[in-house]
GROMACS .gro file of C-alpha atoms in nm:
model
  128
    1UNK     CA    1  27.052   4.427   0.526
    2UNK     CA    2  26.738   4.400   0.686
    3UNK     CA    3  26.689   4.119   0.948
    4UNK     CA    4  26.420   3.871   0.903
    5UNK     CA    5  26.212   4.023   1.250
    6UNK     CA    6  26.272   4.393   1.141
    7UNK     CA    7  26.122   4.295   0.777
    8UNK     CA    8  25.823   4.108   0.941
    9UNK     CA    9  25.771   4.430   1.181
   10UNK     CA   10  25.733   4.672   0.873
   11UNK     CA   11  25.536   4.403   0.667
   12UNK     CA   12  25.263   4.400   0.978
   13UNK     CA   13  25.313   4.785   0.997
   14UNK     CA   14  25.219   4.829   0.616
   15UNK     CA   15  24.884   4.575   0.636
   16UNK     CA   16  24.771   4.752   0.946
   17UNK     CA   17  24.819   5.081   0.771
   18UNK     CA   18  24.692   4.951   0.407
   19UNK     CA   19  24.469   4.624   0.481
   20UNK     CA   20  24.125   4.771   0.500
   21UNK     CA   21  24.180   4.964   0.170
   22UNK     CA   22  23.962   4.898  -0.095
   23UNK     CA   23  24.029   4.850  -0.448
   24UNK     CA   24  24.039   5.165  -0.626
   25UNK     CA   25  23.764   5.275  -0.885
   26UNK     CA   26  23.792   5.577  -1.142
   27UNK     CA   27  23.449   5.642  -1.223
   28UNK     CA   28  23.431   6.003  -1.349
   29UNK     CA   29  23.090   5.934  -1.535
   30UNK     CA   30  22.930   5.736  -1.225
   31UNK     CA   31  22.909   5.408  -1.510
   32UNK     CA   32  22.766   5.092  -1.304
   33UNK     CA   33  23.134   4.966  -1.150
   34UNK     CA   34  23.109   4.633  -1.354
   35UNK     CA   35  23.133   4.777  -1.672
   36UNK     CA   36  23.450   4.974  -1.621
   37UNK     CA   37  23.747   4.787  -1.767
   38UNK     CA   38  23.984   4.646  -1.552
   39UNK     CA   39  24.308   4.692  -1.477
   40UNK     CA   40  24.510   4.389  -1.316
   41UNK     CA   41  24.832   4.389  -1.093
   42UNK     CA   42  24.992   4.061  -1.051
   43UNK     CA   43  25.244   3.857  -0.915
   44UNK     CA   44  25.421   3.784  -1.209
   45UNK     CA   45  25.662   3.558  -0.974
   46UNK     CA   46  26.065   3.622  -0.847
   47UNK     CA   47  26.233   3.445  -0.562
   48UNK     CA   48  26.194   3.572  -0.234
   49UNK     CA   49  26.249   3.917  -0.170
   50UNK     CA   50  26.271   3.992  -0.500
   51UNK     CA   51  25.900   3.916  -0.673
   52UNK     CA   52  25.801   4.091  -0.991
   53UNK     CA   53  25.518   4.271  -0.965
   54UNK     CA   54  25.325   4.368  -1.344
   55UNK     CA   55  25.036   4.559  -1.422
   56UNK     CA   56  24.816   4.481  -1.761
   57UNK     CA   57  24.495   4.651  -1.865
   58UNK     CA   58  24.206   4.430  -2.021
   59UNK     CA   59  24.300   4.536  -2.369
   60UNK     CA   60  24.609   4.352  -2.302
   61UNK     CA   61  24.798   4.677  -2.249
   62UNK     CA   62  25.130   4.674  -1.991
   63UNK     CA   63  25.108   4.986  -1.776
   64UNK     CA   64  25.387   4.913  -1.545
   65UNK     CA   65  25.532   4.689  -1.286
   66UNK     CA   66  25.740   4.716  -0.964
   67UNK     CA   67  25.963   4.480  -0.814
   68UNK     CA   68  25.816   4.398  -0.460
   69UNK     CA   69  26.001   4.231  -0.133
   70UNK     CA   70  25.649   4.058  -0.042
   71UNK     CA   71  25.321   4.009  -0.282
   72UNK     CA   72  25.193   4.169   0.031
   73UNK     CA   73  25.319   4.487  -0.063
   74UNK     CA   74  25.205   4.448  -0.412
   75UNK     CA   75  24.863   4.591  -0.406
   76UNK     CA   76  25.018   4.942  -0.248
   77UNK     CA   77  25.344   4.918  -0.479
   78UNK     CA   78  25.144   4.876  -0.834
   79UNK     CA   79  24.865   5.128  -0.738
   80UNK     CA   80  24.606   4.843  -0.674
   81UNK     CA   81  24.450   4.995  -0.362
   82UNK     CA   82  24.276   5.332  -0.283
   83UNK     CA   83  24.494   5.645  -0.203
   84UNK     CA   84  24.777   5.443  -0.284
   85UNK     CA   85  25.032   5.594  -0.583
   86UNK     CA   86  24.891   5.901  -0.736
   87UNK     CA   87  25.166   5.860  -0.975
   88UNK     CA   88  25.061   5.515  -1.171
   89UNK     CA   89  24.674   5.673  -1.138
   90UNK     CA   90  24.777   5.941  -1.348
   91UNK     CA   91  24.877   5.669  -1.632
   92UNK     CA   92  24.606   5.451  -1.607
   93UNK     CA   93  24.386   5.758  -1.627
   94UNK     CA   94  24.551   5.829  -1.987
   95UNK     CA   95  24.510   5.479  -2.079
   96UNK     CA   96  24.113   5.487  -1.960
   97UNK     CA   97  24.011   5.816  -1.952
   98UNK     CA   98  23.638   5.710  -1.878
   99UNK     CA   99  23.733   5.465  -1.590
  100UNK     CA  100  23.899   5.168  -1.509
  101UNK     CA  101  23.858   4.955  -1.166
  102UNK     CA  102  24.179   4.807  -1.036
  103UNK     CA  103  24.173   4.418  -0.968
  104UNK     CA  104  24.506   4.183  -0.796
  105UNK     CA  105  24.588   3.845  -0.876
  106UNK     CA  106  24.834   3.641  -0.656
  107UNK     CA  107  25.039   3.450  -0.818
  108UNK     CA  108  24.860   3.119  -0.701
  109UNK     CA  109  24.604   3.245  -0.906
  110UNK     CA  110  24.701   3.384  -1.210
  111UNK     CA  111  24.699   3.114  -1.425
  112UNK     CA  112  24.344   2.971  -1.361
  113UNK     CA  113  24.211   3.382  -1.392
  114UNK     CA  114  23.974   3.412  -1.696
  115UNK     CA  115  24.008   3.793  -1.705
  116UNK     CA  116  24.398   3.826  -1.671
  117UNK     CA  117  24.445   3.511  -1.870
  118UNK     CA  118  24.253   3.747  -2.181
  119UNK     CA  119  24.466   4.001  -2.058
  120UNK     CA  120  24.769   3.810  -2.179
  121UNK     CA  121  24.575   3.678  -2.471
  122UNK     CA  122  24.513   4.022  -2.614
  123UNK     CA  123  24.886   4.089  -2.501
  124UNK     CA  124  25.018   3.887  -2.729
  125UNK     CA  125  24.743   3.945  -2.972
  126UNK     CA  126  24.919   4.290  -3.025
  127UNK     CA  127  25.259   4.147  -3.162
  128UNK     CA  128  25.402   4.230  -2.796
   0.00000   0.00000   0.00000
């Protein structure tokens, strides 16, 4: 088990490594950013140490989800930031093939967020 100093080392480790990343953009046709769709990570809550992490397009789509120890960790776990997991790009490249732009929601904010909360509308919309 990790001690409580150890996991607040590697948590300041991993936003000195990640924290000046930008969200990432696939933009293959060079379309003006704002009109790409957008695909959200959130924090779809937990308890601590153990917070669930979800990723849904704008259609209302779910492309995937990872459980995280901090929402800190979040944006590099589900893909959200530049250079971070190649793996999840590839998906949300099937899903968009055009382009996408990646957008995070804490979980403070989820509920009052107009584009995630259509997100979930056209989530449910699709019988899910």
């Amino acid at each position: 088990m990790t001690t409580q100093a150890a996991a607040a080392q590697y948590l300041a480790e991993h936003q000195a490594k990640w924290g000046d990343k930008k969200f990432a953009v696939h933009n293959p046709k060079g379309l003006p950013i704002t009109e790409l769709p957008v695909i959200y990570g959130f924090n779809n809550g937990g308890s601590q140490g153990w917070l669930n992490g979800v990723l849904i397009a704008e259609d209302g789509s779910v492309l995937g989800g990872h459980i995280s120890s901090d929402e800190s960790y979040m944006l590099h776990d589900l893909g959200i930031l530049e250079d971070a997991r190649p793996d999840r790009h590839d998906v949300f490249k099937e899903h968009y093939p055009a382009g996408y732009r990646m957008d995070f929601v804490s979980h403070y904010d989820a509920a009052d967020h107009v584009g995630l909360q259509a997100a979930f509308d056209r989530h449910e919309g699709k019988g899910a």
